[in-house]
Amino acid sequence: STADIGLIGLAVMGSNLALNIAEKGYTVAVHNRSPGRIDEFVAEAKAQGLDGKTIPKYDLADFVQTVKAPRSIIIMVKAGQPVDDMIEQLLPHLEPGDAIIECGNSLYTDTQRRFDYLKPKNIGYLGVGVSGGEEGARHGPSIMVGGSKEQWHNAEPVLTAIAAKFNGESCCAYLGEGGAGHFVKMIHNGIEYGDMQMIAEIYGVMRDGLGMDPKACANVFQEWNKGPLNSYLIEITGHVLDAVDDQTGKPLVDLILDKAGQKGTGMWSAVVAQQMGVPATAIEGAVAARSLSSRKSERVAAEGVYGKPNRAKTDVTLADLEKALLAGKIVSYAQGFAVIAKASEEFGWSLPLATIAKIWRAGCIIRSRFLDQMSSAYAKGEAVNLLVVPDFVTIMKDSHPSLRKVVAAAAIGEFPMICLSASLSYFDSYRQAQGTANLTQGQRDFFGAHGFEIEGRGTDLHGTWPSTLGK
Ligand code: NDP
């Protein structure tokens, strides 16, 4: 046995991860169901001068035997049934103490199920969230590890080495048992949906309210990337807005159809948040916005009914838009982290919030300067909600008036702001000591005798309500 680690699944992500592992000096045995992909990988590894550190194996049993025991075997195949099939095929060849490290976009409940299935067989199971796409896989992704702690220690040197680095610190960490890693990856994606939607809403005001062309918008995003909003998504927004179509010479963004796709991780984040009773309105708004966007023909018809939106020029400034985006983002992250904190409690994971913010600082799609501030703030003491973490209270006090101004202007100017307005309403609901649920409770007791609480008098009280029968 000569390989430090094995890897199965040589499509985009797997082949790049294998090259990354080889480049860091570890020997990696590789295998793929279709042999053609192995041939392609061999050629690529050779072209990159990494063939000395890669061992291609066309036979699964032979592949497993090539890996040093206790074995760490990464599987990077299509999420869903293929992962279960792969586990079944591997099992006869594994020995107690070996570990399967599944790095695809699996649903955390599937990961938890596989972890529970393999535990009695003494086979470790690590469910690992990998973010950063193709480039991240090759040069350093953010790696969120969950599962068998014992086997994690065997794989730790390799996974730590291949992850992105932020100021020299690896963006890879063990987060908790079972499905913890994939849960955190799912919420990462939910937060990503929120970030992208809020950026799109701000772009809408620039385009239709301030009359800016894509080039002018691009310049603003490039400028913002030097400030508190500095992040990968703001950076690529600048590039997307700057791109020109080869065929027509027009800005590419003006030609792209306004229908957003989705693969489900945002929706799952929103569903889980609702199931756990944690409001994540920014993620919900972002998922809803994508779904609405995809109903293009309905929207076209509805515009025919109501007429074009009356988008008179707005008096919001670019400085307001920048601060509004920052405030919206703080609320969205507060919600995402609250979902993680609740899952930690519910599943007994002890998820480390400061560490999660840390490993998202580089490599992943939501990487940003903001996450560095967030990890430092959480490191001083994890609060129930980011909105009451002192460093963020300061930023929020400075920026929420702009969010207010922008959402108000959007309402008057007939701009949709599903995500930013949801963030603002969440903030306003969260920070008010006296809300309006007293009325809701009164109604619930009226029609369903659900009871209400009066301080100093008890919890399961009822009103004497008039009868509405026969009216
Ligand atoms: P795909 O999701 O396109 O999966 C293709 C790979 O899965 C091939 O190696 C294929 O083998 C293998 N496969 C499919 N079905 C089976 C099966 N029944 N048994 C054995 N192998 C099978 O590859 P990607 O590289 O795009 O993604 C891999 C994982 O990483 C997915 O879970 C994806 O969601 C996740 N991911 C992807 C990112 C991306 O940017 N692409 C980013 C982050 C995560 P064969 O060649 O024989 O068909």
Short mmCIF file of C-alpha atoms and ligand atoms in Angstrom, two decimals:
data_model
loop_
_atom_site.label_atom_id
_atom_site.label_comp_id
_atom_site.label_asym_id
_atom_site.label_seq_id
_atom_site.Cartn_x
_atom_site.Cartn_y
_atom_site.Cartn_z
CA SER A 1 0.00 0.00 0.00
CA THR A 2 1.50 3.27 -1.08
CA ALA A 3 -1.20 5.92 -1.23
CA ASP A 4 -1.87 8.29 1.69
CA ILE A 5 -5.47 8.67 0.62
CA GLY A 6 -7.89 7.38 -2.03
CA LEU A 7 -10.39 9.31 -4.15
CA ILE A 8 -13.32 8.01 -6.20
CA GLY A 9 -15.18 10.17 -8.71
CA LEU A 10 -13.06 12.01 -11.23
CA ALA A 11 -15.56 14.54 -12.62
CA VAL A 12 -14.91 18.29 -12.19
CA MET A 13 -14.70 18.38 -8.40
CA GLY A 14 -13.00 15.05 -7.74
CA SER A 15 -10.25 15.44 -10.32
CA ASN A 16 -9.40 18.92 -9.10
CA LEU A 17 -9.36 17.79 -5.46
CA ALA A 18 -7.05 14.91 -6.39
CA LEU A 19 -4.66 17.29 -8.17
CA ASN A 20 -4.77 19.61 -5.16
CA ILE A 21 -3.90 16.68 -2.83
CA ALA A 22 -1.03 15.59 -5.07
CA GLU A 23 0.31 19.12 -5.26
CA LYS A 24 0.47 19.28 -1.46
CA GLY A 25 2.84 16.31 -1.49
CA TYR A 26 0.44 13.48 -0.62
CA THR A 27 0.12 10.39 -2.77
CA VAL A 28 -3.45 9.86 -3.92
CA ALA A 29 -4.92 6.71 -5.48
CA VAL A 30 -7.78 7.53 -7.85
CA HIS A 31 -10.68 5.57 -9.30
CA ASN A 32 -13.78 6.29 -11.35
CA ARG A 33 -16.70 4.17 -12.51
CA SER A 34 -16.08 4.96 -16.21
CA PRO A 35 -12.48 4.26 -17.13
CA GLY A 36 -12.45 7.08 -19.70
CA ARG A 37 -12.36 9.67 -16.93
CA ILE A 38 -9.37 7.91 -15.36
CA ASP A 39 -7.50 8.18 -18.68
CA GLU A 40 -8.35 11.88 -18.88
CA PHE A 41 -7.18 12.40 -15.31
CA VAL A 42 -3.89 10.61 -15.98
CA ALA A 43 -3.23 12.93 -18.92
CA GLU A 44 -4.10 16.02 -16.86
CA ALA A 45 -1.94 14.97 -13.91
CA LYS A 46 0.95 14.44 -16.31
CA ALA A 47 0.40 17.84 -17.93
CA GLN A 48 0.53 19.45 -14.48
CA GLY A 49 3.64 17.49 -13.46
CA LEU A 50 1.74 15.68 -10.70
CA ASP A 51 1.71 12.14 -12.12
CA GLY A 52 4.37 11.04 -9.62
CA LYS A 53 1.93 11.59 -6.76
CA THR A 54 -1.17 10.04 -8.34
CA ILE A 55 -1.91 6.32 -8.69
CA PRO A 56 -4.69 5.54 -11.17
CA LYS A 57 -6.59 2.33 -10.45
CA TYR A 58 -9.20 0.86 -12.79
CA ASP A 59 -10.28 -1.92 -10.43
CA LEU A 60 -12.05 -1.00 -7.18
CA ALA A 61 -10.55 -3.79 -5.02
CA ASP A 62 -7.08 -2.97 -6.31
CA PHE A 63 -7.74 0.73 -5.64
CA VAL A 64 -8.68 0.06 -2.00
CA GLN A 65 -5.64 -2.13 -1.44
CA THR A 66 -3.37 0.66 -2.69
CA VAL A 67 -4.42 2.96 0.17
CA LYS A 68 -2.54 2.73 3.49
CA ALA A 69 -4.63 1.43 6.40
CA PRO A 70 -6.44 2.76 8.31
CA ARG A 71 -7.78 4.04 5.00
CA SER A 72 -9.25 7.42 4.19
CA ILE A 73 -11.28 7.21 0.98
CA ILE A 74 -12.86 10.31 -0.48
CA ILE A 75 -15.96 9.84 -2.61
CA MET A 76 -16.87 12.72 -4.89
CA VAL A 77 -19.67 11.30 -7.03
CA LYS A 78 -23.10 12.66 -7.91
CA ALA A 79 -25.13 13.36 -4.76
CA GLY A 80 -28.02 11.02 -3.86
CA GLN A 81 -28.33 7.35 -4.76
CA PRO A 82 -24.83 7.15 -6.39
CA VAL A 83 -23.31 7.83 -2.95
CA ASP A 84 -25.27 4.93 -1.40
CA ASP A 85 -24.32 2.68 -4.33
CA MET A 86 -20.67 3.61 -3.93
CA ILE A 87 -20.75 2.88 -0.19
CA GLU A 88 -22.22 -0.59 -0.86
CA GLN A 89 -19.58 -1.33 -3.49
CA LEU A 90 -16.78 -0.21 -1.19
CA LEU A 91 -17.92 -2.01 1.96
CA PRO A 92 -16.72 -5.54 1.10
CA HIS A 93 -13.21 -4.19 0.54
CA LEU A 94 -12.91 -2.09 3.70
CA GLU A 95 -11.58 -3.06 7.14
CA PRO A 96 -12.72 -1.83 10.56
CA GLY A 97 -11.15 1.54 11.28
CA ASP A 98 -11.20 2.68 7.64
CA ALA A 99 -13.18 5.78 6.73
CA ILE A 100 -15.28 6.98 3.85
CA ILE A 101 -15.07 10.73 3.34
CA GLU A 102 -18.03 11.90 1.29
CA CYS A 103 -17.39 15.35 -0.14
CA GLY A 104 -20.39 15.99 -2.44
CA ASN A 105 -23.41 18.22 -1.87
CA SER A 106 -25.35 15.68 0.17
CA LEU A 107 -28.38 16.48 2.22
CA TYR A 108 -27.36 16.37 5.90
CA THR A 109 -30.10 13.88 6.76
CA ASP A 110 -28.65 11.44 4.18
CA THR A 111 -25.23 11.94 5.72
CA GLN A 112 -26.59 11.32 9.19
CA ARG A 113 -28.27 8.12 7.96
CA ARG A 114 -25.06 6.85 6.31
CA PHE A 115 -23.03 7.72 9.41
CA ASP A 116 -25.46 5.73 11.60
CA TYR A 117 -25.43 2.82 9.13
CA LEU A 118 -21.64 2.51 9.08
CA LYS A 119 -20.97 3.10 12.78
CA PRO A 120 -21.84 -0.44 13.96
CA LYS A 121 -19.68 -1.82 11.15
CA ASN A 122 -16.74 0.12 12.58
CA ILE A 123 -16.35 2.06 9.36
CA GLY A 124 -15.90 5.77 9.91
CA TYR A 125 -18.02 8.16 7.90
CA LEU A 126 -17.15 11.79 7.34
CA GLY A 127 -19.70 13.99 5.58
CA VAL A 128 -17.75 16.94 4.30
CA GLY A 129 -19.06 20.17 2.77
CA VAL A 130 -16.70 21.54 0.15
CA SER A 131 -17.29 25.05 -1.16
CA GLY A 132 -15.46 27.00 -3.84
CA GLY A 133 -16.44 25.29 -7.09
CA GLU A 134 -13.89 23.97 -9.55
CA GLU A 135 -11.24 26.58 -8.81
CA GLY A 136 -11.64 26.11 -5.06
CA ALA A 137 -11.29 22.34 -5.39
CA ARG A 138 -8.03 22.78 -7.32
CA HIS A 139 -6.43 25.59 -5.32
CA GLY A 140 -8.10 25.63 -1.91
CA PRO A 141 -11.78 25.24 -0.94
CA SER A 142 -13.45 25.87 2.38
CA ILE A 143 -13.91 22.46 4.01
CA MET A 144 -16.65 21.80 6.58
CA VAL A 145 -16.13 18.42 8.22
CA GLY A 146 -18.70 16.38 10.10
CA GLY A 147 -18.83 12.75 11.20
CA SER A 148 -16.56 10.25 12.93
CA LYS A 149 -14.10 12.21 15.04
CA GLU A 150 -11.60 9.39 15.36
CA GLN A 151 -11.19 8.94 11.62
CA TRP A 152 -11.12 12.70 11.14
CA HIS A 153 -7.74 12.73 12.84
CA ASN A 154 -6.38 10.34 10.18
CA ALA A 155 -7.57 12.57 7.35
CA GLU A 156 -6.88 15.88 9.08
CA PRO A 157 -3.37 16.54 7.69
CA VAL A 158 -4.49 16.08 4.07
CA LEU A 159 -7.76 18.02 4.35
CA THR A 160 -6.08 20.84 6.27
CA ALA A 161 -3.34 21.05 3.65
CA ILE A 162 -5.66 21.26 0.64
CA ALA A 163 -8.03 23.85 2.12
CA ALA A 164 -7.86 27.57 1.44
CA LYS A 165 -5.76 29.65 3.81
CA PHE A 166 -6.71 32.93 5.45
CA ASN A 167 -3.68 34.72 6.92
CA GLY A 168 -2.00 31.31 7.01
CA GLU A 169 -4.88 29.61 8.86
CA SER A 170 -6.50 26.64 7.11
CA CYS A 171 -10.18 27.02 6.20
CA CYS A 172 -10.92 23.44 7.22
CA ALA A 173 -12.37 22.35 10.53
CA TYR A 174 -14.13 19.48 12.21
CA LEU A 175 -17.53 20.79 13.27
CA GLY A 176 -19.42 17.91 14.83
CA GLU A 177 -20.78 14.36 14.54
CA GLY A 178 -23.00 12.87 11.84
CA GLY A 179 -24.46 15.36 9.39
CA ALA A 180 -22.92 18.47 11.01
CA GLY A 181 -20.56 19.29 8.11
CA HIS A 182 -23.23 19.01 5.44
CA PHE A 183 -25.70 20.95 7.58
CA VAL A 184 -23.27 23.85 7.86
CA LYS A 185 -22.57 23.65 4.10
CA MET A 186 -26.30 23.82 3.43
CA ILE A 187 -26.68 26.98 5.51
CA HIS A 188 -23.59 28.41 3.79
CA ASN A 189 -25.49 28.02 0.53
CA GLY A 190 -28.62 29.57 2.02
CA ILE A 191 -26.60 32.59 3.12
CA GLU A 192 -25.08 32.69 -0.38
CA TYR A 193 -28.60 32.90 -1.85
CA GLY A 194 -29.35 35.84 0.47
CA ASP A 195 -26.13 37.69 -0.41
CA MET A 196 -26.76 37.25 -4.13
CA GLN A 197 -30.38 38.36 -3.97
CA MET A 198 -29.60 41.47 -1.91
CA ILE A 199 -26.88 42.43 -4.39
CA ALA A 200 -29.38 41.95 -7.23
CA GLU A 201 -31.96 44.16 -5.48
CA ILE A 202 -29.39 46.93 -5.05
CA TYR A 203 -28.40 46.56 -8.73
CA GLY A 204 -32.08 47.00 -9.64
CA VAL A 205 -32.14 50.42 -7.94
CA MET A 206 -28.89 51.43 -9.62
CA ARG A 207 -30.19 50.36 -13.03
CA ASP A 208 -33.79 51.55 -12.92
CA GLY A 209 -33.77 54.18 -10.18
CA LEU A 210 -30.42 55.89 -10.73
CA GLY A 211 -30.31 55.19 -14.48
CA MET A 212 -26.83 53.67 -14.33
CA ASP A 213 -25.52 51.52 -17.18
CA PRO A 214 -23.80 48.20 -16.42
CA LYS A 215 -20.34 49.72 -16.72
CA ALA A 216 -21.20 52.41 -14.16
CA CYS A 217 -22.66 49.75 -11.83
CA ALA A 218 -19.52 47.64 -12.29
CA ASN A 219 -17.35 50.58 -11.25
CA VAL A 220 -19.39 51.04 -8.06
CA PHE A 221 -19.13 47.36 -7.10
CA GLN A 222 -15.39 47.45 -7.75
CA GLU A 223 -15.17 50.47 -5.46
CA TRP A 224 -17.32 48.80 -2.78
CA ASN A 225 -15.04 45.80 -2.89
CA LYS A 226 -12.34 47.97 -1.29
CA GLY A 227 -14.59 48.79 1.69
CA PRO A 228 -16.64 46.97 4.34
CA LEU A 229 -18.50 44.95 1.68
CA ASN A 230 -15.23 43.44 0.40
CA SER A 231 -16.08 39.90 -0.65
CA TYR A 232 -15.85 37.41 -3.49
CA LEU A 233 -19.50 37.95 -4.49
CA ILE A 234 -19.09 41.75 -4.71
CA GLU A 235 -15.90 41.22 -6.72
CA ILE A 236 -17.52 38.87 -9.24
CA THR A 237 -20.58 41.15 -9.46
CA GLY A 238 -18.20 43.83 -10.76
CA HIS A 239 -16.83 41.40 -13.36
CA VAL A 240 -20.27 40.17 -14.45
CA LEU A 241 -21.51 43.74 -14.92
CA ASP A 242 -18.36 44.66 -16.82
CA ALA A 243 -18.51 41.78 -19.32
CA VAL A 244 -19.31 42.51 -22.96
CA ASP A 245 -21.04 40.08 -25.34
CA ASP A 246 -18.69 38.97 -28.13
CA GLN A 247 -21.40 38.85 -30.79
CA THR A 248 -23.14 42.17 -30.24
CA GLY A 249 -20.67 44.26 -28.26
CA LYS A 250 -23.48 44.94 -25.77
CA PRO A 251 -23.13 44.47 -21.99
CA LEU A 252 -23.60 40.73 -21.45
CA VAL A 253 -25.75 41.21 -18.34
CA ASP A 254 -28.35 43.08 -20.43
CA LEU A 255 -28.75 40.03 -22.67
CA ILE A 256 -28.99 37.36 -19.97
CA LEU A 257 -32.59 36.33 -19.31
CA ASP A 258 -33.81 37.32 -15.81
CA LYS A 259 -34.71 33.77 -14.77
CA ALA A 260 -32.64 32.37 -11.89
CA GLY A 261 -32.02 28.66 -11.43
CA GLN A 262 -31.60 26.80 -8.16
CA LYS A 263 -30.49 23.35 -7.13
CA GLY A 264 -32.26 23.17 -3.78
CA THR A 265 -29.77 23.98 -1.02
CA GLY A 266 -31.31 27.42 -0.44
CA MET A 267 -34.79 25.94 -0.31
CA TRP A 268 -33.63 23.26 2.13
CA SER A 269 -32.06 25.88 4.38
CA ALA A 270 -35.35 27.78 4.46
CA VAL A 271 -37.38 24.61 5.11
CA VAL A 272 -35.08 23.48 7.94
CA ALA A 273 -35.15 26.94 9.49
CA GLN A 274 -38.95 26.88 9.47
CA GLN A 275 -39.04 23.34 10.87
CA MET A 276 -36.80 24.38 13.76
CA GLY A 277 -38.79 27.55 14.42
CA VAL A 278 -35.90 29.87 13.59
CA PRO A 279 -36.82 32.77 11.33
CA ALA A 280 -34.53 33.00 8.30
CA THR A 281 -36.51 35.51 6.27
CA ALA A 282 -33.56 36.64 4.15
CA ILE A 283 -32.95 33.09 2.90
CA GLU A 284 -36.68 32.54 2.39
CA GLY A 285 -36.91 35.81 0.49
CA ALA A 286 -33.98 34.88 -1.71
CA VAL A 287 -35.45 31.47 -2.56
CA ALA A 288 -38.85 33.05 -3.27
CA ALA A 289 -37.24 35.69 -5.48
CA ARG A 290 -35.55 33.00 -7.60
CA SER A 291 -38.80 31.06 -7.90
CA LEU A 292 -40.70 34.21 -8.92
CA SER A 293 -37.98 35.10 -11.40
CA SER A 294 -38.37 31.74 -13.11
CA ARG A 295 -42.07 32.47 -13.83
CA LYS A 296 -41.17 34.83 -16.62
CA SER A 297 -44.28 34.41 -18.74
CA GLU A 298 -46.57 35.00 -15.75
CA ARG A 299 -44.62 38.16 -14.92
CA VAL A 300 -44.86 39.41 -18.47
CA ALA A 301 -48.62 38.84 -18.39
CA ALA A 302 -48.97 40.57 -15.00
CA GLU A 303 -47.07 43.59 -16.24
CA GLY A 304 -49.61 43.71 -19.03
CA VAL A 305 -52.36 43.89 -16.39
CA TYR A 306 -50.82 46.52 -14.11
CA GLY A 307 -48.65 48.42 -16.59
CA LYS A 308 -44.94 49.05 -16.35
CA PRO A 309 -43.70 49.82 -12.82
CA ASN A 310 -43.62 53.55 -12.27
CA ARG A 311 -39.93 53.84 -11.50
CA ALA A 312 -39.40 57.55 -11.04
CA LYS A 313 -35.85 58.57 -10.24
CA THR A 314 -35.05 57.98 -6.61
CA ASP A 315 -33.09 60.23 -4.29
CA VAL A 316 -31.20 57.42 -2.54
CA THR A 317 -27.45 57.80 -2.86
CA LEU A 318 -24.82 55.19 -3.64
CA ALA A 319 -23.61 55.61 -0.05
CA ASP A 320 -27.12 54.67 1.15
CA LEU A 321 -27.15 51.62 -1.10
CA GLU A 322 -23.76 50.48 0.20
CA LYS A 323 -24.83 50.80 3.83
CA ALA A 324 -28.22 49.20 3.14
CA LEU A 325 -26.48 46.18 1.65
CA LEU A 326 -24.20 45.94 4.67
CA ALA A 327 -27.12 46.13 7.11
CA GLY A 328 -29.14 43.58 5.13
CA LYS A 329 -26.15 41.28 5.09
CA ILE A 330 -25.68 41.50 8.86
CA VAL A 331 -29.33 40.55 9.39
CA SER A 332 -29.07 37.67 6.92
CA TYR A 333 -25.94 36.27 8.58
CA ALA A 334 -27.53 36.73 12.01
CA GLN A 335 -30.40 34.55 10.80
CA GLY A 336 -28.16 31.91 9.19
CA PHE A 337 -26.02 31.62 12.31
CA ALA A 338 -29.13 31.44 14.49
CA VAL A 339 -30.25 28.42 12.43
CA ILE A 340 -26.83 26.82 12.94
CA ALA A 341 -26.96 27.53 16.69
CA LYS A 342 -30.42 25.96 16.93
CA ALA A 343 -29.36 22.87 14.97
CA SER A 344 -26.40 22.53 17.26
CA GLU A 345 -28.73 22.43 20.24
CA GLU A 346 -31.28 20.16 18.57
CA PHE A 347 -28.81 17.58 17.22
CA GLY A 348 -26.27 17.85 20.07
CA TRP A 349 -23.47 18.95 17.74
CA SER A 350 -21.81 21.80 19.72
CA LEU A 351 -21.23 23.66 16.46
CA PRO A 352 -18.51 26.28 16.99
CA LEU A 353 -19.86 29.54 15.52
CA ALA A 354 -16.54 31.43 15.62
CA THR A 355 -14.79 28.56 13.84
CA ILE A 356 -17.49 28.36 11.19
CA ALA A 357 -17.10 32.08 10.47
CA LYS A 358 -13.33 31.49 10.34
CA ILE A 359 -13.39 28.68 7.79
CA TRP A 360 -15.69 30.75 5.57
CA ARG A 361 -13.17 33.61 5.38
CA ALA A 362 -11.46 32.10 2.32
CA GLY A 363 -12.09 29.48 -0.34
CA CYS A 364 -15.89 29.51 -0.32
CA ILE A 365 -18.40 31.56 -2.30
CA ILE A 366 -19.39 33.81 0.63
CA ARG A 367 -15.79 34.56 1.64
CA SER A 368 -15.39 38.13 2.84
CA ARG A 369 -13.69 40.61 5.13
CA PHE A 370 -16.97 40.71 7.04
CA LEU A 371 -16.52 37.06 8.11
CA ASP A 372 -13.15 37.90 9.59
CA GLN A 373 -14.83 40.58 11.72
CA MET A 374 -17.56 38.10 12.55
CA SER A 375 -15.22 35.34 13.71
CA SER A 376 -13.35 37.81 15.94
CA ALA A 377 -16.63 39.09 17.36
CA TYR A 378 -17.90 35.56 18.08
CA ALA A 379 -14.52 34.57 19.53
CA LYS A 380 -15.09 37.16 22.28
CA GLY A 381 -18.22 35.28 23.31
CA GLU A 382 -20.91 33.63 21.26
CA ALA A 383 -24.16 35.55 21.56
CA VAL A 384 -27.66 34.29 20.80
CA ASN A 385 -27.86 36.54 17.76
CA LEU A 386 -25.26 38.45 15.77
CA LEU A 387 -27.48 41.54 16.04
CA VAL A 388 -26.53 41.84 19.72
CA VAL A 389 -22.81 41.12 19.31
CA PRO A 390 -21.20 44.47 20.29
CA ASP A 391 -19.00 44.99 17.18
CA PHE A 392 -22.01 44.39 14.94
CA VAL A 393 -24.31 46.56 17.05
CA THR A 394 -22.00 49.46 16.16
CA ILE A 395 -22.14 48.71 12.41
CA MET A 396 -25.89 48.10 12.53
CA LYS A 397 -26.59 51.38 14.36
CA ASP A 398 -24.68 53.19 11.65
CA SER A 399 -26.24 51.33 8.71
CA HIS A 400 -29.88 50.48 9.48
CA PRO A 401 -31.11 54.03 8.74
CA SER A 402 -29.81 53.56 5.18
CA LEU A 403 -31.51 50.18 4.85
CA ARG A 404 -34.72 51.89 5.96
CA LYS A 405 -34.29 54.71 3.46
CA VAL A 406 -33.57 52.29 0.59
CA VAL A 407 -36.48 49.93 1.38
CA ALA A 408 -38.86 52.92 1.74
CA ALA A 409 -37.68 54.39 -1.56
CA ALA A 410 -38.07 50.97 -3.19
CA ALA A 411 -41.65 50.67 -1.96
CA ILE A 412 -42.59 54.09 -3.33
CA GLY A 413 -40.57 53.57 -6.50
CA GLU A 414 -42.17 50.18 -7.23
CA PHE A 415 -38.98 48.15 -6.94
CA PRO A 416 -39.23 44.64 -5.52
CA MET A 417 -37.03 44.10 -2.48
CA ILE A 418 -38.12 40.74 -1.16
CA CYS A 419 -34.87 40.08 0.63
CA LEU A 420 -33.80 43.51 1.88
CA SER A 421 -37.29 44.38 3.10
CA ALA A 422 -37.51 41.00 4.86
CA SER A 423 -34.20 41.74 6.57
CA LEU A 424 -35.41 45.15 7.68
CA SER A 425 -38.68 43.77 9.07
CA TYR A 426 -36.82 41.05 10.90
CA PHE A 427 -34.55 43.66 12.45
CA ASP A 428 -37.49 45.84 13.46
CA SER A 429 -39.31 42.84 14.92
CA TYR A 430 -36.24 41.56 16.74
CA ARG A 431 -35.28 44.85 18.35
CA GLN A 432 -38.71 45.88 19.70
CA ALA A 433 -39.54 45.01 23.29
CA GLN A 434 -43.29 45.40 22.71
CA GLY A 435 -44.68 43.68 19.64
CA THR A 436 -48.22 42.94 18.45
CA ALA A 437 -48.53 39.21 19.18
CA ASN A 438 -50.79 40.11 22.13
CA LEU A 439 -53.51 40.65 19.54
CA THR A 440 -52.66 37.37 17.80
CA GLN A 441 -52.96 35.55 21.12
CA GLY A 442 -56.31 37.19 21.76
CA GLN A 443 -57.56 36.00 18.36
CA ARG A 444 -56.21 32.48 18.94
CA ASP A 445 -58.03 32.30 22.24
CA PHE A 446 -61.21 33.70 20.68
CA PHE A 447 -61.55 31.02 18.01
CA GLY A 448 -59.62 28.12 19.50
CA ALA A 449 -59.38 28.65 23.29
CA HIS A 450 -55.60 28.42 22.97
CA GLY A 451 -55.05 30.58 26.06
CA PHE A 452 -52.81 33.58 26.68
CA GLU A 453 -50.46 34.87 29.33
CA ILE A 454 -50.79 37.95 31.53
CA GLU A 455 -47.76 38.82 33.58
CA GLY A 456 -48.38 38.26 37.27
CA ARG A 457 -51.67 36.42 36.59
CA GLY A 458 -50.68 33.18 34.87
CA THR A 459 -50.08 31.50 31.53
CA ASP A 460 -53.18 29.61 30.44
CA LEU A 461 -55.77 32.34 30.75
CA HIS A 462 -58.88 32.79 28.67
CA GLY A 463 -60.99 35.76 27.68
CA THR A 464 -64.76 36.01 27.89
CA TRP A 465 -65.49 36.52 24.22
CA PRO A 466 -68.82 37.36 22.63
CA SER A 467 -70.41 34.61 20.58
CA THR A 468 -70.30 35.02 16.81
CA LEU A 469 -72.60 32.07 16.16
CA GLY A 470 -75.34 32.77 13.69
CA LYS A 471 -73.90 36.15 12.68
P1 NDP B 1 -21.19 15.20 -10.82
O1 NDP B 1 -22.11 15.60 -9.73
O2 NDP B 1 -21.50 15.60 -12.21
O3 NDP B 1 -20.99 13.61 -10.75
C1 NDP B 1 -20.22 12.91 -11.69
C2 NDP B 1 -19.38 11.86 -11.02
O4 NDP B 1 -20.21 10.95 -10.29
C3 NDP B 1 -18.63 11.03 -12.03
O5 NDP B 1 -17.38 10.68 -11.50
C4 NDP B 1 -19.54 9.82 -12.19
O6 NDP B 1 -18.90 8.68 -12.67
C5 NDP B 1 -19.95 9.61 -10.76
N1 NDP B 1 -21.14 8.79 -10.63
C6 NDP B 1 -22.42 9.13 -10.94
N2 NDP B 1 -23.25 8.12 -10.64
C7 NDP B 1 -22.48 7.12 -10.14
C8 NDP B 1 -22.77 5.82 -9.64
N3 NDP B 1 -24.02 5.36 -9.59
N4 NDP B 1 -21.72 5.07 -9.20
C9 NDP B 1 -20.46 5.54 -9.25
N5 NDP B 1 -20.14 6.77 -9.70
C10 NDP B 1 -21.14 7.53 -10.14
O7 NDP B 1 -19.69 15.68 -10.48
P2 NDP B 1 -19.13 17.05 -9.87
O8 NDP B 1 -17.66 16.90 -9.86
O9 NDP B 1 -19.72 18.25 -10.52
O10 NDP B 1 -19.67 17.04 -8.37
C11 NDP B 1 -19.39 16.02 -7.44
C12 NDP B 1 -20.08 16.34 -6.15
O11 NDP B 1 -19.59 17.58 -5.66
C13 NDP B 1 -21.60 16.51 -6.26
O12 NDP B 1 -22.19 16.07 -5.08
C14 NDP B 1 -21.77 18.00 -6.38
O13 NDP B 1 -23.04 18.42 -5.96
C15 NDP B 1 -20.66 18.48 -5.45
N6 NDP B 1 -20.18 19.83 -5.67
C16 NDP B 1 -20.03 20.31 -6.93
C17 NDP B 1 -19.56 21.60 -7.15
C18 NDP B 1 -19.37 22.11 -8.52
O14 NDP B 1 -19.06 23.29 -8.65
N7 NDP B 1 -19.49 21.28 -9.54
C19 NDP B 1 -19.21 22.49 -6.02
C20 NDP B 1 -19.32 21.86 -4.73
C21 NDP B 1 -19.80 20.59 -4.59
P3 NDP B 1 -18.90 8.35 -14.26
O15 NDP B 1 -17.76 9.12 -14.82
O16 NDP B 1 -18.69 6.89 -14.31
O17 NDP B 1 -20.23 8.77 -14.81
#
